[in-house]
mmCIF file of C-alpha atoms in Angstrom:
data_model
loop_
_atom_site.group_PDB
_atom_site.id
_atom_site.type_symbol
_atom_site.label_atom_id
_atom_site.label_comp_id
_atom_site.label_asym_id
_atom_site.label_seq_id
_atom_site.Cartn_x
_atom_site.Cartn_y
_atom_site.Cartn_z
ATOM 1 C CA UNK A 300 0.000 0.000 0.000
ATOM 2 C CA UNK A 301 1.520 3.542 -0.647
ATOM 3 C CA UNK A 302 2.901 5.460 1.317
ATOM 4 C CA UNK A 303 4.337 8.958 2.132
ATOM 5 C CA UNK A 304 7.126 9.919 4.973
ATOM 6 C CA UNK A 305 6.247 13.176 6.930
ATOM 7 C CA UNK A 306 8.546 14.085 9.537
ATOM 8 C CA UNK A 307 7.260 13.462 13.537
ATOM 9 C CA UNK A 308 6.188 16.683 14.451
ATOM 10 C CA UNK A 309 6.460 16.270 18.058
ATOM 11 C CA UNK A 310 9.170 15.610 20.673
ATOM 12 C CA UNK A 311 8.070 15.468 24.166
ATOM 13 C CA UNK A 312 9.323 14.320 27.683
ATOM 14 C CA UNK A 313 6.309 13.161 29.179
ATOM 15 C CA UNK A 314 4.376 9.677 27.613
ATOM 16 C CA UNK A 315 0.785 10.270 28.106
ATOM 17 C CA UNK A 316 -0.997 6.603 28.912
ATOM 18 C CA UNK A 317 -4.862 7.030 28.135
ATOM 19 C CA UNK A 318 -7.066 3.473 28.377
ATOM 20 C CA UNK A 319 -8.693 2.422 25.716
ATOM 21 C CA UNK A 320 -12.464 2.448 26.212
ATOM 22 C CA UNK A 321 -14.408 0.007 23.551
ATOM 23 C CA UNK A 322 -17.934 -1.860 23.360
ATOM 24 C CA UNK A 323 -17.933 -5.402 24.169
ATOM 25 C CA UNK A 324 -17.291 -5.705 20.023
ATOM 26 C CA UNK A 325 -15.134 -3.530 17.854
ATOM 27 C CA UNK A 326 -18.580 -4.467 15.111
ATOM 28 C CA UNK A 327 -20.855 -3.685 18.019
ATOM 29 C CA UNK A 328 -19.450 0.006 18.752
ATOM 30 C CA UNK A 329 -21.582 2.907 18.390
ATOM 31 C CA UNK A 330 -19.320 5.220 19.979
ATOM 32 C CA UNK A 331 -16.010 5.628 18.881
ATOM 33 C CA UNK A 332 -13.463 5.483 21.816
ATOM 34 C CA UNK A 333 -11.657 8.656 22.427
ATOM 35 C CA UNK A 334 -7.717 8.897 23.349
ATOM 36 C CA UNK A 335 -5.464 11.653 23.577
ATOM 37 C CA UNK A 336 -2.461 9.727 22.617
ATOM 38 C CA UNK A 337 1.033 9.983 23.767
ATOM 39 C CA UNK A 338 4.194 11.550 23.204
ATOM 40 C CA UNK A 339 7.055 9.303 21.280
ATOM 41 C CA UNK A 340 10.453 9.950 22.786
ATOM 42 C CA UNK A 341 13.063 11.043 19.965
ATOM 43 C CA UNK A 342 14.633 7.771 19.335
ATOM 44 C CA UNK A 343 12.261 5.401 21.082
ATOM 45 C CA UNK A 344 9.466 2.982 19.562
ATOM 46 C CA UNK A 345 6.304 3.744 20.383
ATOM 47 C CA UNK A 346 4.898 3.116 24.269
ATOM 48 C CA UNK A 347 3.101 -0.231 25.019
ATOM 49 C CA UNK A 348 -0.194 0.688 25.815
ATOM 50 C CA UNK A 349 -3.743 -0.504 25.719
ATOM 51 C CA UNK A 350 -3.345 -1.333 22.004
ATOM 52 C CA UNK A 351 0.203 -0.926 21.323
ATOM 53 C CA UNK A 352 2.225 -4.219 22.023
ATOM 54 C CA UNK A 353 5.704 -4.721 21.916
ATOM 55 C CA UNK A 354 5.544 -8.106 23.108
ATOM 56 C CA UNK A 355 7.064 -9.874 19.751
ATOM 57 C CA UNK A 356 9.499 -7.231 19.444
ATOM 58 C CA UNK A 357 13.082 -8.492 18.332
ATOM 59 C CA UNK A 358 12.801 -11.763 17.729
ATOM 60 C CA UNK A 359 11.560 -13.885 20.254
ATOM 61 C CA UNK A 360 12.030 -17.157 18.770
ATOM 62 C CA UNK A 361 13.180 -15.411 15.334
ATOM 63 C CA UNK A 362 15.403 -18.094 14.218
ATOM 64 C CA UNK A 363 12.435 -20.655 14.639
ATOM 65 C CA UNK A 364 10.000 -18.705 12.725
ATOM 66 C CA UNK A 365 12.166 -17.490 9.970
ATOM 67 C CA UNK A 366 13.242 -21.852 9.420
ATOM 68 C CA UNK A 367 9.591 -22.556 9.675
ATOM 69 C CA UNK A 368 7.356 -23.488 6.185
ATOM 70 C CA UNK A 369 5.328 -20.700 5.246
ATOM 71 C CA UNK A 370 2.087 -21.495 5.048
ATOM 72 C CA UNK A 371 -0.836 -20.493 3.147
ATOM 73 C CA UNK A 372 -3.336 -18.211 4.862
ATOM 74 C CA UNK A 373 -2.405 -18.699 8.354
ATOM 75 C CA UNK A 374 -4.304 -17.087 11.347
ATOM 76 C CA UNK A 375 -1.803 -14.450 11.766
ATOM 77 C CA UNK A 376 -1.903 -13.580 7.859
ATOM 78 C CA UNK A 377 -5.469 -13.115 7.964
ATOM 79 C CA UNK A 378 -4.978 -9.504 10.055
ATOM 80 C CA UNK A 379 -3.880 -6.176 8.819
ATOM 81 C CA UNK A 380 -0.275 -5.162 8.784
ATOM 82 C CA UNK A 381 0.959 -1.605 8.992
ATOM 83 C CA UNK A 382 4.574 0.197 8.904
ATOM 84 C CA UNK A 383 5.319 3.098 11.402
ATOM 85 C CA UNK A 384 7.379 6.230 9.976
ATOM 86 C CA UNK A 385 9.341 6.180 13.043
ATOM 87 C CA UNK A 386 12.014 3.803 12.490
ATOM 88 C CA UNK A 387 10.536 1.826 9.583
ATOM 89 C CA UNK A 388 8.690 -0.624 12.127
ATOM 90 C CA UNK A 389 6.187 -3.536 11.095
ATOM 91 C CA UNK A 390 3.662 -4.222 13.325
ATOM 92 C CA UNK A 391 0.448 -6.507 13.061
ATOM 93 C CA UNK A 392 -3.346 -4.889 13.727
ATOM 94 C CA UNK A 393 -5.912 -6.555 15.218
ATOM 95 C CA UNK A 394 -9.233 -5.038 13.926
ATOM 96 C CA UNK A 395 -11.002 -6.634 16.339
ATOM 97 C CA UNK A 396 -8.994 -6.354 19.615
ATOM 98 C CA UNK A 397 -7.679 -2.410 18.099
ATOM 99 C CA UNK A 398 -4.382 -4.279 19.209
ATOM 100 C CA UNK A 399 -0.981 -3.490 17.272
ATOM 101 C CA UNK A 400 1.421 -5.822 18.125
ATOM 102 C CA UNK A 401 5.142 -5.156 16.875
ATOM 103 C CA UNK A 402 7.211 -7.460 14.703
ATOM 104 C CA UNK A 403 10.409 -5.603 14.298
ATOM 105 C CA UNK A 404 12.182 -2.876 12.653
ATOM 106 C CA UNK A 405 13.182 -2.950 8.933
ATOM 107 C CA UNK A 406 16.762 -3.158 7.868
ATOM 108 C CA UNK A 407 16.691 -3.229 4.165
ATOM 109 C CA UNK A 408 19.785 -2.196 2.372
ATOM 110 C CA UNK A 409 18.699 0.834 1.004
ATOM 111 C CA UNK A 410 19.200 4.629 1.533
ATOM 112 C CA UNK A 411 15.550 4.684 0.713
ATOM 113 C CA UNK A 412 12.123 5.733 2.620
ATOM 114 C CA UNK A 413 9.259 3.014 2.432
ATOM 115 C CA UNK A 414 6.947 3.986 -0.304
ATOM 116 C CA UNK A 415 4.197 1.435 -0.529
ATOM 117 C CA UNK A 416 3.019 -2.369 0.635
ATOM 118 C CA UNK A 417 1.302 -5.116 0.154
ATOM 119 C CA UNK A 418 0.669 -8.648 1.761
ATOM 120 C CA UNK A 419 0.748 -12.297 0.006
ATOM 121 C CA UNK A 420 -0.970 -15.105 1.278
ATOM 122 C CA UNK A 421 1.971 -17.008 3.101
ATOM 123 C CA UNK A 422 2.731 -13.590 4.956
ATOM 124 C CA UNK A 423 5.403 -11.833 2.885
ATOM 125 C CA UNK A 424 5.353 -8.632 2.682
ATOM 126 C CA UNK A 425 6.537 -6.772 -0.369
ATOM 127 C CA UNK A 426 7.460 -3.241 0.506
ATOM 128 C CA UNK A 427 8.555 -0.595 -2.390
ATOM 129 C CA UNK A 428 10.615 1.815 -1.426
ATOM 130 C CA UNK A 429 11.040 5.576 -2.618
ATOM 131 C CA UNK A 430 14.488 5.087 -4.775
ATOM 132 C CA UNK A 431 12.148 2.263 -6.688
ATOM 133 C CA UNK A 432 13.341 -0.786 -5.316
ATOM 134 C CA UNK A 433 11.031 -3.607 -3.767
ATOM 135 C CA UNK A 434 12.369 -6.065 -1.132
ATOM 136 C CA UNK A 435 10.744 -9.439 0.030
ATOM 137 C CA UNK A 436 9.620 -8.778 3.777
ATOM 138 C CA UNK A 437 8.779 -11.726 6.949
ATOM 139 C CA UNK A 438 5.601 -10.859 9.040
ATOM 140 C CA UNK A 439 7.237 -13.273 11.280
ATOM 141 C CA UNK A 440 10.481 -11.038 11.954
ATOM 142 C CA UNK A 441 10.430 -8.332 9.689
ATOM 143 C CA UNK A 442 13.728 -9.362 7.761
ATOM 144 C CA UNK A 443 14.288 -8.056 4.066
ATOM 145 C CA UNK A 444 15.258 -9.863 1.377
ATOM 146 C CA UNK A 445 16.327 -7.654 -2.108
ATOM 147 C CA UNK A 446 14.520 -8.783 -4.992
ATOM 148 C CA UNK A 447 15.502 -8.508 -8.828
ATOM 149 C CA UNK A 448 12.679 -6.213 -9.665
ATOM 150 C CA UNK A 449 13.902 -3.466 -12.093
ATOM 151 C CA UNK A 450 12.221 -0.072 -10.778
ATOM 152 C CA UNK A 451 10.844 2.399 -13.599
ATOM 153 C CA UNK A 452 9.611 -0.369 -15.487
ATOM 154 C CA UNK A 453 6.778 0.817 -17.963
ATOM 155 C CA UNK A 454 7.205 4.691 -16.326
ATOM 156 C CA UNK A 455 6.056 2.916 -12.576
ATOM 157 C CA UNK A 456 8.558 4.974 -10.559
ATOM 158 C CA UNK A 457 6.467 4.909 -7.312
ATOM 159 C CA UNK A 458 3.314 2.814 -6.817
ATOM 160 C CA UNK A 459 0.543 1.820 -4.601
ATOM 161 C CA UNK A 460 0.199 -2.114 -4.715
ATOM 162 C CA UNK A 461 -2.745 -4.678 -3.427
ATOM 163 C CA UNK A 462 -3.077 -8.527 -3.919
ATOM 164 C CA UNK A 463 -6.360 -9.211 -5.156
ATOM 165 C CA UNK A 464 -7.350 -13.208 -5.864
ATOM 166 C CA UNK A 465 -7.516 -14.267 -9.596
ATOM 167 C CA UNK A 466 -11.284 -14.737 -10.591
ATOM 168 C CA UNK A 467 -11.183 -18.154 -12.364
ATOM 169 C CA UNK A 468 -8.416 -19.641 -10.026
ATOM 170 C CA UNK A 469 -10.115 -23.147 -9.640
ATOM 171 C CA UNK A 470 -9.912 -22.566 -5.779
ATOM 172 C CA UNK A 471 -5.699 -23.062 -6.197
ATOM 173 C CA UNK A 472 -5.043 -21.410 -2.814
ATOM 174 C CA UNK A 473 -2.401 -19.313 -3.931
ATOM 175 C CA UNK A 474 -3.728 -18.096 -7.298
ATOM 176 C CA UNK A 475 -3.738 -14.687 -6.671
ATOM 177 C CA UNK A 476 -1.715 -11.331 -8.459
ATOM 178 C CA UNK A 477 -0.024 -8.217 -7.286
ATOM 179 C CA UNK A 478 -1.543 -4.907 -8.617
ATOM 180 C CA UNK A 479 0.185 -1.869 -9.048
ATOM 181 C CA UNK A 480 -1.134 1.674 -8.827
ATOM 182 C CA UNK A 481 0.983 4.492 -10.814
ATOM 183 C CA UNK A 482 -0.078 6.883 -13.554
ATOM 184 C CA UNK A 483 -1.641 3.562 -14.532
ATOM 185 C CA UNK A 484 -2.999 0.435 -13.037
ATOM 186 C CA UNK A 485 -0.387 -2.442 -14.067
ATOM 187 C CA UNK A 486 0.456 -6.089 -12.633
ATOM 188 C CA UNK A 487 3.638 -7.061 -11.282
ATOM 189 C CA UNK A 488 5.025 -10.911 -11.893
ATOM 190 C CA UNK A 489 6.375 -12.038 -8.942
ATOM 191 C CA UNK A 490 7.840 -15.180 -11.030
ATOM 192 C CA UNK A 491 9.895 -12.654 -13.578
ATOM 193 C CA UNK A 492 9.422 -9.048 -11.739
ATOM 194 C CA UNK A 493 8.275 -7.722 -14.704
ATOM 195 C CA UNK A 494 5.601 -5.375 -14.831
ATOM 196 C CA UNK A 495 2.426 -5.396 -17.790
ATOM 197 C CA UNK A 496 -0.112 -2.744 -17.767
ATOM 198 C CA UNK A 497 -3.429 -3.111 -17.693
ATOM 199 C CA UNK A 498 -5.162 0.353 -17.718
ATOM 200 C CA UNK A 499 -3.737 3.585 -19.607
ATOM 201 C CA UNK A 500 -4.860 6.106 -17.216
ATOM 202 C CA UNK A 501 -5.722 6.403 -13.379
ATOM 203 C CA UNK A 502 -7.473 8.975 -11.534
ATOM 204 C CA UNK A 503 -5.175 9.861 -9.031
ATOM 205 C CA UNK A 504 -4.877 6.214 -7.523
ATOM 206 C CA UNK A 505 -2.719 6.640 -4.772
ATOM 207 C CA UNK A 506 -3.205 2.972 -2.672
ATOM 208 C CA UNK A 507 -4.988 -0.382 -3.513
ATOM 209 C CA UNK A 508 -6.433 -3.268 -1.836
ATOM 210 C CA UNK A 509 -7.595 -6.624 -2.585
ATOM 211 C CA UNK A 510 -10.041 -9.196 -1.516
ATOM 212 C CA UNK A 511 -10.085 -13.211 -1.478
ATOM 213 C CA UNK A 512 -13.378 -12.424 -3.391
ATOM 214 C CA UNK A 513 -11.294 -10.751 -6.435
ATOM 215 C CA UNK A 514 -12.109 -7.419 -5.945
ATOM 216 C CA UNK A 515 -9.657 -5.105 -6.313
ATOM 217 C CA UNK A 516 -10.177 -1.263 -4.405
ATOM 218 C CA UNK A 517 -7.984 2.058 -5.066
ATOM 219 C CA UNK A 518 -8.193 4.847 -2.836
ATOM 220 C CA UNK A 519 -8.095 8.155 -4.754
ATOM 221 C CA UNK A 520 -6.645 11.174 -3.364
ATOM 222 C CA UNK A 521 -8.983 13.433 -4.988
ATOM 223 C CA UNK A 522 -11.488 13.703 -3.174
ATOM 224 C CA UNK A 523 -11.243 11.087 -0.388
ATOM 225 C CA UNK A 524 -13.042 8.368 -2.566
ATOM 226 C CA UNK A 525 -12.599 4.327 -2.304
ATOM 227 C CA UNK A 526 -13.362 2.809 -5.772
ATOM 228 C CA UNK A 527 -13.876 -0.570 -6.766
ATOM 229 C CA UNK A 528 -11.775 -1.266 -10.115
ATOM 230 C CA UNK A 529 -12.371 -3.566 -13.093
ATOM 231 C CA UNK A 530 -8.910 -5.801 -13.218
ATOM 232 C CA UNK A 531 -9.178 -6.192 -16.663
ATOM 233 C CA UNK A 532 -9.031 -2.276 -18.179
ATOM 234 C CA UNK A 533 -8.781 -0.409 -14.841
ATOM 235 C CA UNK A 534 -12.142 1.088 -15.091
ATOM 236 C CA UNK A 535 -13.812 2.236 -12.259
ATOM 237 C CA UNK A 536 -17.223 0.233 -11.317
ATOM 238 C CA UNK A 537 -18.210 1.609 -7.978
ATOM 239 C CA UNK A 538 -17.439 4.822 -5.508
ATOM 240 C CA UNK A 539 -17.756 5.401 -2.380
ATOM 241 C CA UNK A 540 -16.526 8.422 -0.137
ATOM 242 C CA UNK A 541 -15.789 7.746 3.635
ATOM 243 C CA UNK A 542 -15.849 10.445 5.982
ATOM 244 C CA UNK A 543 -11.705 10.563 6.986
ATOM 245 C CA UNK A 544 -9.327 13.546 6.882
ATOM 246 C CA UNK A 545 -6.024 12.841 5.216
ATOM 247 C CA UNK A 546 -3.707 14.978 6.837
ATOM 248 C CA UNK A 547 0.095 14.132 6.814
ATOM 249 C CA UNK A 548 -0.210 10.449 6.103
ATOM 250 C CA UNK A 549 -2.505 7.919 4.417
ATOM 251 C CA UNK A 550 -3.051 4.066 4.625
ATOM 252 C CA UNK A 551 -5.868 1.873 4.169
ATOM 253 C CA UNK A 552 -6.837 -1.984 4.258
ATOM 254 C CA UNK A 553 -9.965 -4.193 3.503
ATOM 255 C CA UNK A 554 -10.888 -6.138 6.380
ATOM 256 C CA UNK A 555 -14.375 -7.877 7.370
ATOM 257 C CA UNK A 556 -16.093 -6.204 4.688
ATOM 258 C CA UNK A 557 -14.854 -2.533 5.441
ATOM 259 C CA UNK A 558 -12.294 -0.430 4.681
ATOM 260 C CA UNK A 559 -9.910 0.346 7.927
ATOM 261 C CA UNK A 560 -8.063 3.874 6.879
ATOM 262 C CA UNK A 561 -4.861 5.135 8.577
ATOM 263 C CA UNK A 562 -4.382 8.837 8.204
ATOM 264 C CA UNK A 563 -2.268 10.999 9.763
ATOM 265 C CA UNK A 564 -4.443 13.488 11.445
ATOM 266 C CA UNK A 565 -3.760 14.117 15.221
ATOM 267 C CA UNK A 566 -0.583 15.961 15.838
ATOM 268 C CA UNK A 567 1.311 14.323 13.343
ATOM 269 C CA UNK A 568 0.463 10.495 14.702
ATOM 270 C CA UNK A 569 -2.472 8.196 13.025
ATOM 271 C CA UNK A 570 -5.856 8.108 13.762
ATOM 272 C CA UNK A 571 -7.530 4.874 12.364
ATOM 273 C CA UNK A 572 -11.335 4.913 10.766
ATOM 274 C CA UNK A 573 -13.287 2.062 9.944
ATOM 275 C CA UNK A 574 -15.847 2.625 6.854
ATOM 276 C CA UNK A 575 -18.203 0.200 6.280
ATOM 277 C CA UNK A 576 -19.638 0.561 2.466
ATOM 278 C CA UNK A 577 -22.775 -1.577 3.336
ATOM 279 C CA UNK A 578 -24.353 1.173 5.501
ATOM 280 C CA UNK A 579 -21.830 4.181 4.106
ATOM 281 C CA UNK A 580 -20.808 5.034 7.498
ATOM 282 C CA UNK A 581 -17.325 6.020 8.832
ATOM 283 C CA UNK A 582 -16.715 4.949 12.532
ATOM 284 C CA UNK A 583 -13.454 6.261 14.150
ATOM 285 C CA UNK A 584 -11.859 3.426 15.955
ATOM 286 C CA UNK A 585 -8.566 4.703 17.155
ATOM 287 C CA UNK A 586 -8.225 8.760 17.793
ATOM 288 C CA UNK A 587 -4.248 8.697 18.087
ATOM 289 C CA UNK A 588 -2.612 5.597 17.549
ATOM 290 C CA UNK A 589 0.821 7.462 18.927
ATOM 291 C CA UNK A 590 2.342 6.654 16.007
ATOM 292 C CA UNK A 591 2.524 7.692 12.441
ATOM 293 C CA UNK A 592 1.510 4.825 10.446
ATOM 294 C CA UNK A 593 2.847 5.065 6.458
ATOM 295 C CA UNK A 594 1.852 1.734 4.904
ATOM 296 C CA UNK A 595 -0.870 -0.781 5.528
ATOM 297 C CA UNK A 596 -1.608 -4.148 3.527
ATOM 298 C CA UNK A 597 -3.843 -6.815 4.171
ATOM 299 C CA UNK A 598 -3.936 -10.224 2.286
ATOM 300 C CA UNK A 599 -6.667 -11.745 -0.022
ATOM 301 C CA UNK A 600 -6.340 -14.309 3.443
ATOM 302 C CA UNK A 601 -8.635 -11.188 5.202
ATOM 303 C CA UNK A 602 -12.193 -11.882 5.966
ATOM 304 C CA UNK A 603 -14.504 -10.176 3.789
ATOM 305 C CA UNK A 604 -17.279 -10.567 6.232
ATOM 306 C CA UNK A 605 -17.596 -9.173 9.504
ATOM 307 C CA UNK A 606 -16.940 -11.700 12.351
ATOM 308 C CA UNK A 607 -20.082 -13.069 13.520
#
């Protein structure tokens, strides 16, 4: 998913703790919860608070999980993954819980900022960055891998980029492409890295985001619209407009049905909205995450329902 670097705009002493207050369902909630956030030290990760958990942080049992078999559409793959500006940190969301739970921080060898993500099916994340290059990144421990993709490719400098699930698959469980969102909407072969367009022309798509259904969203700056794109000539088939704020950063995800958007709002950290296109209703979840949040991918492994 794409995204843009802002600098933190705030250094303070004090780390302000506020409890989360939520219904007895994150799908039940009427009234969004309210926090004031906290301050992020200069060179520290983000607090652990009521839904900020450092718990996996560096590694515990890294060697085990990095030897382990990927595996297609496991439980953890099946949540929403974001990247923090500060420090280039993965963490997993919980839409449910309004958890974040870190994995580690990225060490890719690049000069670069990250750009853009999106999330396979066996949990690898593929993360452009904004000198062009993609790497090949765990959601188990957040290490990078360099990949042979050749940046500039068809004029695709700096994309957005979404999985969506191929439509006549035969149920193969990993039959699924990588979409790419530039002055045109084009499709990236993991097998060759080589990029083929599919549409001539694109509204201002600035992120995308896939389903397990096949249907592919972009998120158009213009005007704060979602819109649901034909795969085959990058037309546009549906719109809608949730009620969120860009401000200094943007992300957003498809889970249960929704659309969870990350935008950088409150002081320069993330506030995180939950539209639902079945009612057209926006639903703040998260006032200040404490962070800013600069990427978010989900796989086609995300529920498309809401949990029951």
């Amino acid at each position: 998913m794409t995204t843009n670097l802002w600098k933190t705009m705030s250094e303070q002493k004090g780390i302000l703790v506020v409890a989360m207050v939520a219904a007895a369902s994150a799908w039940t909630l009427h009234c969004s919860p309210v926090r004031d956030g906290f301050d992020v030290a200069k060179d520290e990760p983000p607090p652990v608070n009521s839904f900020v958990d450092a718990s996996a942080e560096a590694g515990d049992d890294g060697g085990a999980d990095r030897l382990a078999p990927l595996v297609d559409c496991a439980d953890e793959n099946k949540l929403i993954y974001v990247l923090s500006q500060k420090g280039n940190e993965l963490f997993r969301f919980d839409p449910v819980s309004l958890v974040f739970t870190s994995i580690g921080r990225l060490v890719c060898p690049t000069s670069g900022n990250t750009f853009s993500m999106a999330v396979d099916r066996r949990g690898t994340a593929w993360i452009e960055y904004d000198d062009g290059r993609i790497f090949k990144v765990s959601t188990k421990d957040a290490s990078c891998e360099a990949t042979a993709y050749r940046p500039g490719q068809h004029g695709f400098l700096t994309f957005g980029m979404g999985f969506a699930k191929d439509d006549a698959d035969g149920g193969a469980p990993l039959s699924e492409t990588l979409y790419l969102a530039g002055d045109a909407l084009g499709r990236l072969d993991l097998s060759t890295f080589d990029v083929s367009v599919v549409g001539t022309s694109s509204p201002g798509f600035g992120e995308l985001t896939g389903t397990g259904a096949g249907t592919l969203y972009a998120f158009v700056q213009t005007g704060n619209r979602i819109v649901r794109l034909d795969k085959v000539t990058g037309g546009i088939v549906e719109t809608y407009r949730p009620d969120a704020d860009i401000g200094a950063g943007w992300a957003f995800a498809q889970w249960g049905g929704d659309f969870w958007l990350f935008t950088g709002t409150h002081n320069g950290r993330t506030t995180v909205t939950r539209y639902s296109p079945a009612t057209d209703t926006s639903t703040v979840m998260i006032e200040d995450t404490g962070m800013l949040v600069v990427g978010a991918g989900s796989s086609t492994c995300a529920p498309t329902e809401p949990p029951r």
